[in-house]
PDB file of C-alpha atoms in Angstrom:
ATOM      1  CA  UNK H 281      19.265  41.540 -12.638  1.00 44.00           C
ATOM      2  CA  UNK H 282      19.047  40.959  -8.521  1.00 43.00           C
ATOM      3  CA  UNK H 283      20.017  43.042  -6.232  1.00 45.00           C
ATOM      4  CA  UNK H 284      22.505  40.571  -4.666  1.00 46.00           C
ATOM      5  CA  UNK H 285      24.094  38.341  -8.366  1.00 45.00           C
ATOM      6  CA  UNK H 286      25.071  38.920 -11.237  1.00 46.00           C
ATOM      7  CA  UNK H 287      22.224  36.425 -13.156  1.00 44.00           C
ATOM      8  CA  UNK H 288      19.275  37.784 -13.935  1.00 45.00           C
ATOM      9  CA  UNK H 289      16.547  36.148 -11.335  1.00 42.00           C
ATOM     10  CA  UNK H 290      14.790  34.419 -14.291  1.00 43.00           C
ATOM     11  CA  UNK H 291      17.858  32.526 -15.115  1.00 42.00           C
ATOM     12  CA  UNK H 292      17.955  31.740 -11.138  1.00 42.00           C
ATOM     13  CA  UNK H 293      14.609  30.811 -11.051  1.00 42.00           C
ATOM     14  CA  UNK H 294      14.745  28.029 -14.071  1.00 46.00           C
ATOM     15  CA  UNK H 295      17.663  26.742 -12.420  1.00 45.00           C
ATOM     16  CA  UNK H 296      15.441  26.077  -8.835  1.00 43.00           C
ATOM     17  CA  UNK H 297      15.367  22.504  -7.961  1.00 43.00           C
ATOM     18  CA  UNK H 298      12.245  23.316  -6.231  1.00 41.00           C
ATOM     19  CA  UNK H 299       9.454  23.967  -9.076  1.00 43.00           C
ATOM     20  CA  UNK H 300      10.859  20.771 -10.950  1.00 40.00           C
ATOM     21  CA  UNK H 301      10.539  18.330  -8.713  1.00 42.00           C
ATOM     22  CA  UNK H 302       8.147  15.188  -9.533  1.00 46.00           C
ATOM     23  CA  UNK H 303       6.985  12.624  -7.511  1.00 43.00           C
ATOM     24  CA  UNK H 304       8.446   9.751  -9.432  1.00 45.00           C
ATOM     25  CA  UNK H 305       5.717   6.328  -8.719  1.00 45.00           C
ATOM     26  CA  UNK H 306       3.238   8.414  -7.430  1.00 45.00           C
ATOM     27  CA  UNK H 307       0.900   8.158 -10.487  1.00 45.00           C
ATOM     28  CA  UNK H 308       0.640   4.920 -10.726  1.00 49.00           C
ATOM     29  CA  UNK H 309       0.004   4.945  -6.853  1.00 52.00           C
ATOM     30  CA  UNK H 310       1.598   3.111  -3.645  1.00 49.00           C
ATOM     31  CA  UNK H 311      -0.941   0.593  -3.064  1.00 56.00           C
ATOM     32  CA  UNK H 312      -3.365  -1.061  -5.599  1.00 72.00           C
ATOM     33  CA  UNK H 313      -6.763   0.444  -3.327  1.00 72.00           C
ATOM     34  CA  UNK H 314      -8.870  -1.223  -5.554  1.00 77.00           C
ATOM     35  CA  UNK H 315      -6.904  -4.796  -5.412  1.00 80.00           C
ATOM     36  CA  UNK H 316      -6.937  -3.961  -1.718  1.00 79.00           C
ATOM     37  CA  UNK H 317     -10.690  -3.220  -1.640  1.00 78.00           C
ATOM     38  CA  UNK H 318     -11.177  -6.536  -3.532  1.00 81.00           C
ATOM     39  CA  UNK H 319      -9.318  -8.364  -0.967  1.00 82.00           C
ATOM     40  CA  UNK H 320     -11.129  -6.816   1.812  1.00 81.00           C
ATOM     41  CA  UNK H 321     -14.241  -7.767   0.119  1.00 82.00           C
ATOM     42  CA  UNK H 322     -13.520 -11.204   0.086  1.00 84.00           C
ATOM     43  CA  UNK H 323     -12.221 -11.409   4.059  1.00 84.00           C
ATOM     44  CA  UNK H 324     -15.842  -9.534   4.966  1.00 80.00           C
ATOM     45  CA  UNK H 325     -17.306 -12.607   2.929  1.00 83.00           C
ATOM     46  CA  UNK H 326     -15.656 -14.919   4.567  1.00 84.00           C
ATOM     47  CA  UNK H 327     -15.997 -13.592   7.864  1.00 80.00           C
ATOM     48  CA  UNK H 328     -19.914 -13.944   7.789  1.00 80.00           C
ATOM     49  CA  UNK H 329     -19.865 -17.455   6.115  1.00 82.00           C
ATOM     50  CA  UNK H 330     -17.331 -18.060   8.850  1.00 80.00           C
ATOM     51  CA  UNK H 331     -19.668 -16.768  11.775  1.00 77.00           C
ATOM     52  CA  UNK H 332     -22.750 -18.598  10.236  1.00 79.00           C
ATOM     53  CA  UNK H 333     -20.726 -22.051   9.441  1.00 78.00           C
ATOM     54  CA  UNK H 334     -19.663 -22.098  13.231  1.00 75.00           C
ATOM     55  CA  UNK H 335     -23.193 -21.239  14.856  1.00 75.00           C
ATOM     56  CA  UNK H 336     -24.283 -23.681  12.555  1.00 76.00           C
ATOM     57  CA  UNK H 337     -21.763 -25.579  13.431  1.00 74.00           C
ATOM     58  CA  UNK H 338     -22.220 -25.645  17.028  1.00 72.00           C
ATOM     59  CA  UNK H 339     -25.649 -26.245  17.046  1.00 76.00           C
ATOM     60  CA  UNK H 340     -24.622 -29.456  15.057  1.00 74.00           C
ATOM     61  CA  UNK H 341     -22.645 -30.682  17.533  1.00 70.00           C
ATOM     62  CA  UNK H 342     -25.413 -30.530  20.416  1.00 73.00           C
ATOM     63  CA  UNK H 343     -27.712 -32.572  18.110  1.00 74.00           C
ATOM     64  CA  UNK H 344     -25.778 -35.531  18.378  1.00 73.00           C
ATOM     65  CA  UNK H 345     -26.100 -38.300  16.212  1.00 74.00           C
ATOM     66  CA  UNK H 346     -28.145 -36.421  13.857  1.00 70.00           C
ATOM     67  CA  UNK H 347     -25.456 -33.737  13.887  1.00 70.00           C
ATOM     68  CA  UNK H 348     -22.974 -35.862  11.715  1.00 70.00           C
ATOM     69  CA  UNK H 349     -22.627 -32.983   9.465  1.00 73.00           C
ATOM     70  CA  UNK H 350     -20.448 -31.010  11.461  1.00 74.00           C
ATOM     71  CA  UNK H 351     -17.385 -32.400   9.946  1.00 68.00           C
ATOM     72  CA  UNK H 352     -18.585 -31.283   6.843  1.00 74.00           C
ATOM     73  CA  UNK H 353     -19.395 -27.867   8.404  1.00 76.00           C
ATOM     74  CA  UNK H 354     -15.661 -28.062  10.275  1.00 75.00           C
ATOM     75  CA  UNK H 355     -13.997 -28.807   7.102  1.00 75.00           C
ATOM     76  CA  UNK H 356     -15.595 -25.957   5.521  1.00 81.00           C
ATOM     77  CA  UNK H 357     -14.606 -23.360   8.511  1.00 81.00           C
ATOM     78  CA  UNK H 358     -11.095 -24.856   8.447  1.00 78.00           C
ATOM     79  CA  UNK H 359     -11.202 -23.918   4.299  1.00 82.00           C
ATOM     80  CA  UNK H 360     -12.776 -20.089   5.281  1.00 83.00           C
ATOM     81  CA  UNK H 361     -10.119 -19.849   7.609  1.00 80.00           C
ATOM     82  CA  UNK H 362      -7.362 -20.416   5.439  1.00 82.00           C
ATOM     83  CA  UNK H 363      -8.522 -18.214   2.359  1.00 84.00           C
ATOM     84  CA  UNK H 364      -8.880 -15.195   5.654  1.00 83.00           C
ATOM     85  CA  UNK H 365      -5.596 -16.108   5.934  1.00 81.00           C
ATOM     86  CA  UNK H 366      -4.064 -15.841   2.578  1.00 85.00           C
ATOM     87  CA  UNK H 367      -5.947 -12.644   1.932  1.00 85.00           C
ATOM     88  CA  UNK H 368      -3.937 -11.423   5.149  1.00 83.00           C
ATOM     89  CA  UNK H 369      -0.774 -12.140   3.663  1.00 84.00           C
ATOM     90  CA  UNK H 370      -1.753 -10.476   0.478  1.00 87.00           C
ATOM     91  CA  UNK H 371      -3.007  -7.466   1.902  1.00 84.00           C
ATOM     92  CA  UNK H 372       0.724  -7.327   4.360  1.00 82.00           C
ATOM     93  CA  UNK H 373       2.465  -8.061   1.430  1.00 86.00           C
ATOM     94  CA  UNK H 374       0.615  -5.381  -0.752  1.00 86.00           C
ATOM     95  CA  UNK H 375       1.193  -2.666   1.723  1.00 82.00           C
ATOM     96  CA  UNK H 376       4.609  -4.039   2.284  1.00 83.00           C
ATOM     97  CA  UNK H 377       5.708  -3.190  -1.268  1.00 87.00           C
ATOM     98  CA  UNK H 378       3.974   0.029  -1.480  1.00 84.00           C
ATOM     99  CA  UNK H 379       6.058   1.496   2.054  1.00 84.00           C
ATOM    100  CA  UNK H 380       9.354  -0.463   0.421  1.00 88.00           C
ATOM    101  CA  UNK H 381       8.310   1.541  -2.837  1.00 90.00           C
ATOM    102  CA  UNK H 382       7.486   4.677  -1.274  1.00 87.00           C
ATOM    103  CA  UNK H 383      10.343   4.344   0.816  1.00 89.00           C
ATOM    104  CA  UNK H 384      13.032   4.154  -2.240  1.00 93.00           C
ATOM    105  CA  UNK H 385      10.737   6.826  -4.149  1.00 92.00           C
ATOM    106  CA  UNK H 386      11.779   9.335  -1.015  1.00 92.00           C
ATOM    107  CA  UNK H 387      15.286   8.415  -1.121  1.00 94.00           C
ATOM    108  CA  UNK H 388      15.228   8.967  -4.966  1.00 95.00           C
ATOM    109  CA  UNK H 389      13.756  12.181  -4.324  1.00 94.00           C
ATOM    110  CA  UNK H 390      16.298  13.542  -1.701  1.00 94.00           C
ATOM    111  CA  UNK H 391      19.320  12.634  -3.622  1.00 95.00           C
ATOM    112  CA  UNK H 392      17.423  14.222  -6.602  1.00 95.00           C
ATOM    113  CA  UNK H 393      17.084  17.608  -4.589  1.00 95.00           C
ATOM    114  CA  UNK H 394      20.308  17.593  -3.196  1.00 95.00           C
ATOM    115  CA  UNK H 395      21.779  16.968  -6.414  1.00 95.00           C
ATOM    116  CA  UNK H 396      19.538  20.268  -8.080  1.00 94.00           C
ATOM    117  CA  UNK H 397      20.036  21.892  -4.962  1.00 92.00           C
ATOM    118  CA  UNK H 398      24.523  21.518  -5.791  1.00 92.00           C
ATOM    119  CA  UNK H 399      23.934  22.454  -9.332  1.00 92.00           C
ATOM    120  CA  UNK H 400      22.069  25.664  -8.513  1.00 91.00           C
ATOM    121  CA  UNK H 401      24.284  27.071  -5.767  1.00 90.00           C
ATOM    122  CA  UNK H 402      27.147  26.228  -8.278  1.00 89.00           C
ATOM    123  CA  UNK H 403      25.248  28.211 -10.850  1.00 89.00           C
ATOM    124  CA  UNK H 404      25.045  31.179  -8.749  1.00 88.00           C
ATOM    125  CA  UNK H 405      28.873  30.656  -8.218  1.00 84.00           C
ATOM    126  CA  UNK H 406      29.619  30.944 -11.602  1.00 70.00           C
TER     127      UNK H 406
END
């Protein structure tokens, strides 16, 4: 028994919100890091074809008529530049969900402990 109730402090402790508590979506992780390592794989890629196309590129365009491939080279940038893009928007939308998720995993959490948190102080009522 403690000093201060009537329950023994075993039965107190079992009834603890505090040693319970899980992290509910935790194991299976906020973000995807290895979807978002992928992705930032690809933008690194793309960045260096990118940076060689337009050197290339430029030099292309100071050659004059024998530089009729730039068009081919700009169409090829324009592509690059669009796939950075997308990967952008992937990697905002992947961390998006994964602060939404963490965000609601929180809130389940705190209701969670304030609902434990009720029960026990009604226990020691009792």
């Amino acid at each position: 028994m403690h000093a201060t109730t009537s329950h023994p402090v075993s039965t107190v402790e079992e009834k603890s919100p505090v040693p319970t508590l899980g992290y509910p979506g935790v194991a299976a992780g906020p973000l995807p890091a290895e979807k978002v390592a992928d992705i930032i794989g690809m933008i690194d890629g793309i960045a260096l074809r990118t940076r060689s196309l337009a050197h290339a590129a430029a030099e292309a365009a100071h050659a004059g008529e024998q530089g009729r491939g730039f068009a081919l080279m700009a169409a090829e940038v324009k592509s690059l530049a669009q796939r950075s893009a997308a990967a952008v928007r992937e990697i905002k939308g992947l961390i998006g969900d994964s602060v939404h998720k963490a965000g609601q995993a929180d809130e389940e959490r705190r209701r969670e402990l304030e609902e434990r948190a009720k029960r026990w102080q009604r226990s020691l009522t009792v």
